[in-house]
Short mmCIF file of N, CA and C in Angstrom, two decimals:
data_model
loop_
_atom_site.label_atom_id
_atom_site.label_comp_id
_atom_site.label_asym_id
_atom_site.label_seq_id
_atom_site.Cartn_x
_atom_site.Cartn_y
_atom_site.Cartn_z
N MET A 28 12.62 0.46 -1.96
CA MET A 28 11.64 1.51 -1.45
C MET A 28 10.70 1.56 -2.62
N ILE A 29 9.54 1.66 -2.68
CA ILE A 29 8.37 2.11 -3.32
C ILE A 29 8.25 3.39 -3.17
N ALA A 30 7.99 4.16 -4.10
CA ALA A 30 7.40 5.74 -3.78
C ALA A 30 6.40 6.06 -4.97
N ILE A 31 5.25 6.34 -4.19
CA ILE A 31 3.98 6.54 -4.78
C ILE A 31 3.79 8.32 -5.21
N ALA A 32 3.95 8.71 -6.16
CA ALA A 32 3.28 10.36 -6.05
C ALA A 32 2.03 10.16 -6.13
N LEU A 33 1.57 11.44 -5.54
CA LEU A 33 -0.10 11.80 -5.75
C LEU A 33 -0.38 12.95 -6.39
N TRP A 34 -0.96 12.87 -7.16
CA TRP A 34 -1.12 14.46 -8.14
C TRP A 34 -2.30 13.88 -9.05
N SER A 35 -2.98 14.67 -9.83
CA SER A 35 -4.29 14.78 -10.23
C SER A 35 -4.17 13.70 -11.34
N THR A 36 -2.96 13.19 -11.92
CA THR A 36 -3.32 12.41 -12.90
C THR A 36 -2.78 10.62 -12.35
N ALA A 37 -2.70 10.58 -11.35
CA ALA A 37 -1.82 9.60 -10.50
C ALA A 37 -2.93 8.30 -10.80
N SER A 38 -2.01 7.34 -10.88
CA SER A 38 -2.72 5.93 -11.54
C SER A 38 -3.07 5.30 -10.11
N ILE A 39 -2.88 5.56 -8.96
CA ILE A 39 -3.29 5.25 -7.88
C ILE A 39 -3.80 6.13 -7.02
N THR A 40 -5.39 5.97 -6.34
CA THR A 40 -5.99 7.06 -5.55
C THR A 40 -6.59 6.56 -4.42
N PRO A 41 -6.71 7.40 -3.28
CA PRO A 41 -7.53 6.46 -2.33
C PRO A 41 -8.66 6.04 -2.67
N ALA A 42 -9.19 4.64 -2.24
CA ALA A 42 -10.39 3.80 -2.91
C ALA A 42 -11.30 4.70 -2.65
N ALA A 43 -11.65 5.43 -1.39
CA ALA A 43 -12.70 6.14 -0.66
C ALA A 43 -13.08 7.25 -1.79
N TRP A 44 -11.96 7.84 -2.23
CA TRP A 44 -11.81 9.52 -2.71
C TRP A 44 -12.59 9.13 -4.26
N SER A 45 -12.74 8.38 -5.08
CA SER A 45 -13.10 8.05 -6.13
C SER A 45 -14.56 8.81 -6.72
N ASP A 46 -14.71 9.80 -6.97
CA ASP A 46 -16.04 10.21 -7.33
C ASP A 46 -16.87 9.90 -8.72
N GLU A 47 -15.76 9.55 -9.83
CA GLU A 47 -16.26 8.52 -10.63
C GLU A 47 -16.89 7.39 -10.79
N PRO A 48 -18.19 7.50 -11.04
CA PRO A 48 -18.83 5.91 -11.37
C PRO A 48 -18.15 5.42 -12.13
N ASN A 49 -17.79 4.06 -11.78
CA ASN A 49 -16.98 2.92 -11.85
C ASN A 49 -17.88 1.93 -13.05
N LYS A 50 -17.92 1.61 -13.77
CA LYS A 50 -18.72 0.41 -14.43
C LYS A 50 -18.03 -0.90 -13.99
N LEU A 51 -18.43 -2.02 -13.55
CA LEU A 51 -17.86 -3.18 -13.21
C LEU A 51 -16.78 -3.69 -14.25
N GLU A 52 -17.48 -3.82 -15.61
CA GLU A 52 -16.76 -4.20 -16.82
C GLU A 52 -15.43 -3.18 -17.28
N GLU A 53 -15.57 -1.77 -16.54
CA GLU A 53 -14.56 -0.78 -16.59
C GLU A 53 -13.44 -1.06 -15.41
N ALA A 54 -13.89 -1.41 -14.16
CA ALA A 54 -13.16 -1.23 -13.12
C ALA A 54 -12.32 -2.72 -13.08
N MET A 55 -12.84 -3.54 -13.79
CA MET A 55 -12.18 -4.81 -13.47
C MET A 55 -11.72 -5.23 -14.92
N ILE A 56 -10.15 -6.00 -14.41
CA ILE A 56 -9.87 -6.68 -15.74
C ILE A 56 -10.69 -7.93 -16.07
N ALA A 57 -10.43 -8.16 -17.24
CA ALA A 57 -11.25 -8.80 -18.27
C ALA A 57 -11.82 -10.42 -17.45
N GLU A 58 -10.31 -10.99 -17.20
CA GLU A 58 -9.92 -12.20 -16.08
C GLU A 58 -11.22 -11.84 -15.24
N GLN A 59 -10.94 -10.74 -14.28
CA GLN A 59 -11.75 -10.75 -13.03
C GLN A 59 -13.39 -10.79 -13.35
N PHE A 60 -13.62 -10.20 -14.34
CA PHE A 60 -14.99 -9.97 -14.66
C PHE A 60 -15.52 -11.70 -15.31
N ARG A 61 -14.62 -12.32 -15.68
CA ARG A 61 -15.22 -13.58 -16.18
C ARG A 61 -15.29 -14.54 -14.86
N ALA A 62 -13.91 -14.31 -13.94
CA ALA A 62 -13.91 -15.04 -13.07
C ALA A 62 -15.11 -15.11 -12.09
N ALA A 63 -15.77 -13.82 -12.01
CA ALA A 63 -17.15 -13.44 -11.09
C ALA A 63 -18.30 -14.25 -11.57
N GLY A 64 -18.42 -14.42 -12.86
CA GLY A 64 -19.14 -15.07 -13.59
C GLY A 64 -20.22 -13.73 -14.45
N LEU A 65 -19.55 -12.28 -13.95
CA LEU A 65 -20.38 -11.33 -14.80
C LEU A 65 -20.71 -11.33 -16.08
N HIS A 66 -19.41 -12.24 -17.06
CA HIS A 66 -19.80 -11.85 -18.59
C HIS A 66 -21.20 -12.75 -18.73
N ARG A 67 -21.74 -13.40 -17.88
CA ARG A 67 -23.03 -14.21 -18.30
C ARG A 67 -24.30 -13.22 -17.96
N LEU A 68 -24.22 -11.99 -17.35
CA LEU A 68 -25.34 -11.54 -17.16
C LEU A 68 -25.54 -10.62 -18.49
N THR A 69 -27.39 -10.68 -18.59
CA THR A 69 -27.56 -9.93 -19.62
C THR A 69 -27.07 -8.39 -19.89
N ALA A 70 -27.16 -7.40 -20.53
CA ALA A 70 -26.76 -6.12 -20.67
C ALA A 70 -27.67 -5.34 -19.55
N GLU A 71 -29.26 -6.08 -19.57
CA GLU A 71 -30.13 -5.25 -18.59
C GLU A 71 -29.61 -5.30 -17.44
N GLU A 72 -29.13 -6.76 -17.02
CA GLU A 72 -29.22 -7.26 -15.37
C GLU A 72 -27.61 -6.57 -14.86
N LEU A 73 -26.50 -6.33 -16.20
CA LEU A 73 -25.52 -5.93 -15.75
C LEU A 73 -25.61 -4.18 -15.48
N ALA A 74 -26.32 -3.64 -16.32
CA ALA A 74 -26.75 -2.13 -15.98
C ALA A 74 -27.33 -2.17 -14.79
N PHE A 75 -28.50 -3.01 -14.26
CA PHE A 75 -28.97 -2.82 -12.92
C PHE A 75 -27.65 -2.83 -11.91
N LEU A 76 -26.84 -3.66 -12.10
CA LEU A 76 -26.17 -4.26 -11.08
C LEU A 76 -25.07 -2.83 -10.66
N ASN A 77 -24.63 -2.55 -12.20
CA ASN A 77 -24.12 -1.05 -12.00
C ASN A 77 -24.39 0.17 -11.31
N GLN A 78 -25.97 0.17 -11.76
CA GLN A 78 -26.64 1.51 -10.93
C GLN A 78 -26.72 1.08 -9.41
N TRP A 79 -27.06 -0.24 -8.99
CA TRP A 79 -27.15 -0.45 -7.98
C TRP A 79 -25.84 -0.33 -7.05
N LEU A 80 -24.93 -0.65 -7.66
CA LEU A 80 -23.43 -0.45 -6.80
C LEU A 80 -23.36 1.10 -6.77
N GLU A 81 -23.40 1.95 -8.01
CA GLU A 81 -22.98 3.35 -8.01
C GLU A 81 -24.00 3.95 -6.96
N ARG A 82 -25.35 3.75 -6.57
CA ARG A 82 -26.22 4.26 -5.52
C ARG A 82 -25.43 3.78 -4.25
N HIS A 83 -25.21 2.79 -4.23
CA HIS A 83 -24.95 2.33 -2.92
C HIS A 83 -23.48 2.80 -2.11
N ALA A 84 -22.57 2.75 -3.55
CA ALA A 84 -21.27 3.64 -3.08
C ALA A 84 -21.14 5.04 -2.53
N SER A 85 -22.53 5.56 -3.36
CA SER A 85 -22.52 6.91 -2.66
C SER A 85 -23.14 7.11 -1.67
N ASP A 86 -24.11 6.05 -1.23
CA ASP A 86 -24.65 6.06 0.10
C ASP A 86 -23.59 5.91 1.29
N THR A 87 -22.87 5.19 1.02
CA THR A 87 -21.57 4.59 1.98
C THR A 87 -20.66 5.53 1.97
N SER A 88 -20.21 6.59 1.21
CA SER A 88 -19.33 7.37 1.11
C SER A 88 -19.65 8.61 1.43
N THR A 89 -20.67 9.10 1.50
CA THR A 89 -21.18 10.70 2.06
C THR A 89 -20.56 11.42 3.06
N ASP A 90 -20.30 10.49 4.10
CA ASP A 90 -19.57 10.71 5.30
C ASP A 90 -17.92 10.80 5.37
N PHE A 91 -17.67 10.56 4.15
CA PHE A 91 -15.90 10.26 4.06
C PHE A 91 -15.20 11.49 4.02
N GLY A 92 -14.46 11.56 5.11
CA GLY A 92 -13.59 12.98 5.20
C GLY A 92 -14.39 14.33 6.10
N ALA A 93 -15.72 13.72 6.79
CA ALA A 93 -16.30 14.77 7.03
C ALA A 93 -15.74 14.66 9.05
N GLU A 94 -14.99 13.79 9.04
CA GLU A 94 -14.60 14.01 10.23
C GLU A 94 -13.86 15.13 10.91
N GLN A 95 -13.72 15.44 11.97
CA GLN A 95 -13.13 16.76 12.64
C GLN A 95 -11.66 16.42 12.63
N LEU A 96 -10.88 17.31 11.95
CA LEU A 96 -9.47 17.41 11.68
C LEU A 96 -8.68 18.42 12.62
N PRO A 97 -7.90 17.98 13.33
CA PRO A 97 -7.08 19.31 13.92
C PRO A 97 -6.89 20.71 13.01
N LEU A 98 -6.66 21.77 13.54
CA LEU A 98 -6.18 23.02 12.58
C LEU A 98 -4.58 23.26 12.96
N PRO A 99 -3.94 23.27 12.15
CA PRO A 99 -2.66 23.12 11.76
C PRO A 99 -2.04 24.40 12.76
N GLN A 100 -0.96 24.22 13.20
CA GLN A 100 -0.34 25.44 14.11
C GLN A 100 -0.08 26.74 13.01
N PRO A 101 -0.10 27.68 13.65
CA PRO A 101 0.63 28.78 12.88
C PRO A 101 1.99 28.58 12.46
N GLY A 102 2.16 29.22 11.28
CA GLY A 102 3.42 28.83 10.81
C GLY A 102 3.58 27.34 10.71
N ALA A 103 3.25 26.52 10.60
CA ALA A 103 3.49 24.96 10.45
C ALA A 103 3.11 24.50 9.26
N THR A 104 4.05 23.78 8.57
CA THR A 104 4.04 23.22 7.29
C THR A 104 3.40 21.72 7.08
N GLU A 105 2.35 21.69 5.97
CA GLU A 105 2.08 20.14 6.04
C GLU A 105 3.16 19.16 5.37
N PRO A 106 3.40 18.12 5.79
CA PRO A 106 4.63 17.32 5.40
C PRO A 106 4.21 17.14 3.79
N THR A 107 5.52 16.92 3.14
CA THR A 107 5.10 16.82 1.57
C THR A 107 5.34 15.38 1.51
N GLU A 108 5.85 14.05 2.34
CA GLU A 108 5.88 13.28 2.14
C GLU A 108 5.49 12.52 3.51
N GLU A 109 5.22 10.81 3.18
CA GLU A 109 4.82 10.22 4.35
C GLU A 109 5.41 8.69 4.17
N ARG A 110 5.70 8.23 5.26
CA ARG A 110 6.67 7.16 4.99
C ARG A 110 5.84 5.83 6.06
N THR A 111 5.56 4.91 5.38
CA THR A 111 4.82 3.76 5.68
C THR A 111 4.84 2.83 4.93
N ALA A 112 4.30 1.64 5.12
CA ALA A 112 4.87 0.25 4.44
C ALA A 112 3.29 -0.02 3.76
N VAL A 113 3.01 -1.00 2.85
CA VAL A 113 2.29 -2.25 2.34
C VAL A 113 2.35 -3.03 3.10
N VAL A 114 0.66 -3.52 3.68
CA VAL A 114 0.51 -4.18 4.61
C VAL A 114 0.80 -5.55 3.97
N GLY A 115 1.50 -6.55 4.66
CA GLY A 115 1.46 -8.18 3.76
C GLY A 115 2.48 -8.37 2.79
N LEU A 116 2.16 -9.27 1.79
CA LEU A 116 2.76 -9.73 0.85
C LEU A 116 2.04 -8.64 -0.45
N PHE A 117 3.59 -8.39 -1.13
CA PHE A 117 3.34 -7.43 -2.22
C PHE A 117 3.78 -7.63 -3.79
N GLU A 118 3.57 -7.94 -4.63
CA GLU A 118 3.80 -8.29 -5.54
C GLU A 118 3.69 -7.36 -7.05
N GLY A 119 3.44 -6.18 -6.71
CA GLY A 119 2.78 -5.39 -7.83
C GLY A 119 1.27 -4.94 -7.94
N TRP A 120 1.15 -4.73 -8.73
CA TRP A 120 -0.24 -4.40 -9.08
C TRP A 120 -0.48 -4.67 -10.50
N SER A 121 -1.92 -5.23 -10.70
CA SER A 121 -2.86 -5.91 -12.10
C SER A 121 -3.72 -5.07 -12.38
N GLY A 122 -3.95 -4.12 -12.52
CA GLY A 122 -5.28 -3.26 -12.84
C GLY A 122 -6.51 -2.55 -12.07
N CYS A 123 -6.85 -3.53 -10.78
CA CYS A 123 -7.70 -2.97 -9.88
C CYS A 123 -7.49 -3.15 -8.57
N THR A 124 -6.05 -3.14 -8.24
CA THR A 124 -5.23 -3.63 -6.77
C THR A 124 -5.66 -2.46 -5.98
N VAL A 125 -5.79 -3.07 -4.61
CA VAL A 125 -6.10 -2.40 -3.26
C VAL A 125 -5.13 -2.62 -2.43
N PHE A 126 -4.50 -1.25 -2.22
CA PHE A 126 -3.25 -1.56 -1.07
C PHE A 126 -3.67 -1.27 0.05
N THR A 127 -3.73 -1.89 1.22
CA THR A 127 -3.53 -1.54 2.43
C THR A 127 -2.08 -1.38 3.17
N LEU A 128 -2.18 0.42 3.80
CA LEU A 128 -0.74 0.63 4.14
C LEU A 128 -0.87 0.44 6.00
N ALA A 129 0.22 0.35 6.39
CA ALA A 129 0.07 0.22 7.58
C ALA A 129 -0.36 1.56 8.64
N ASN A 130 -0.58 2.52 7.94
CA ASN A 130 -0.78 3.59 8.40
C ASN A 130 -2.31 3.81 8.61
N GLY A 131 -2.99 2.51 7.94
CA GLY A 131 -4.38 2.80 8.26
C GLY A 131 -5.08 3.15 6.91
N GLN A 132 -4.15 3.88 5.81
CA GLN A 132 -5.04 4.34 4.34
C GLN A 132 -5.15 2.80 3.64
N VAL A 133 -6.01 3.24 2.93
CA VAL A 133 -6.46 2.04 1.90
C VAL A 133 -6.17 2.92 0.55
N TRP A 134 -5.60 2.27 -0.48
CA TRP A 134 -5.64 2.94 -1.70
C TRP A 134 -6.17 1.88 -2.75
N GLN A 135 -6.58 2.39 -4.07
CA GLN A 135 -6.74 1.68 -5.04
C GLN A 135 -6.48 2.09 -6.16
N GLN A 136 -6.04 1.19 -7.00
CA GLN A 136 -5.18 1.27 -8.58
C GLN A 136 -6.42 1.89 -9.22
N ARG A 137 -6.29 3.21 -9.68
CA ARG A 137 -7.51 3.91 -10.31
C ARG A 137 -7.43 3.76 -11.95
N LEU A 138 -6.22 3.74 -12.48
CA LEU A 138 -5.83 3.41 -14.12
C LEU A 138 -5.67 2.12 -14.40
N PRO A 139 -5.93 1.46 -15.60
CA PRO A 139 -5.39 0.28 -15.73
C PRO A 139 -3.71 0.03 -16.08
N GLY A 140 -3.31 -1.03 -15.78
CA GLY A 140 -2.03 -1.21 -15.86
C GLY A 140 -1.24 -1.96 -14.91
N LYS A 141 -0.14 -2.79 -15.41
CA LYS A 141 0.14 -3.76 -14.90
C LYS A 141 1.65 -3.65 -14.21
N TYR A 142 2.37 -3.97 -12.93
CA TYR A 142 3.63 -3.89 -12.50
C TYR A 142 3.86 -5.12 -11.93
N HIS A 143 4.79 -5.88 -12.33
CA HIS A 143 5.34 -7.25 -11.21
C HIS A 143 6.66 -6.61 -10.63
N TYR A 144 6.47 -6.86 -9.16
CA TYR A 144 7.44 -6.53 -8.30
C TYR A 144 7.67 -7.80 -7.56
N LYS A 145 9.20 -7.99 -7.35
CA LYS A 145 9.90 -9.18 -6.50
C LYS A 145 9.02 -9.17 -5.12
N LYS A 146 8.18 -10.64 -4.80
CA LYS A 146 7.79 -10.84 -3.61
C LYS A 146 8.28 -10.12 -2.28
N THR A 147 7.60 -9.09 -1.89
CA THR A 147 8.21 -8.45 -0.73
C THR A 147 7.02 -8.57 0.49
N GLU A 148 7.33 -9.02 1.66
CA GLU A 148 6.55 -9.03 2.88
C GLU A 148 6.67 -7.67 3.71
N ASN A 149 5.81 -6.37 3.43
CA ASN A 149 5.54 -5.25 4.35
C ASN A 149 6.45 -4.47 3.82
N PRO A 150 6.73 -4.25 2.03
CA PRO A 150 7.51 -3.18 1.84
C PRO A 150 7.23 -1.69 2.14
N PRO A 151 8.54 -1.17 2.59
CA PRO A 151 8.28 0.32 2.75
C PRO A 151 7.68 0.86 1.62
N VAL A 152 7.10 2.13 1.83
CA VAL A 152 6.60 3.16 0.68
C VAL A 152 6.63 4.43 1.31
N VAL A 153 7.06 5.54 0.43
CA VAL A 153 6.70 6.62 0.60
C VAL A 153 5.92 7.40 -0.23
N LEU A 154 4.92 8.03 0.29
CA LEU A 154 3.52 8.64 -0.21
C LEU A 154 4.08 10.49 0.03
N ILE A 155 4.13 10.89 -1.58
CA ILE A 155 4.34 12.24 -1.56
C ILE A 155 3.28 13.15 -2.32
N ARG A 156 3.24 13.80 -1.75
CA ARG A 156 1.83 14.95 -1.87
C ARG A 156 2.24 15.86 -3.34
N GLY A 157 1.52 15.56 -3.99
CA GLY A 157 1.84 16.52 -5.59
C GLY A 157 1.28 17.71 -5.84
#
């Protein structure tokens, strides 16, 4: 089982929750940046693309989390953990990995780093609120 702890310095955060503007050259590992052909852009072209992506991301994420959630019942406590599964084949993470979970959440690796895990189909995970 894979446990993912959620705290302010976590290396994995919900993809849509990231308030930090990421530059492509920081968000991608070098191999991905090169494979996308972005290394061929001039500094001005890359700056324009980063600005466009930042504006577009802020336009699409302004309503994220604005949905009306039910109020908790008096005396009820929020669960500190949730059990779900990674959807599909899981082999670890490699720097910018996006994780789709069976509960509908989508998480993206925030900090660089790689972790190799044996190929596993739909492995269970535990999300722990920190």
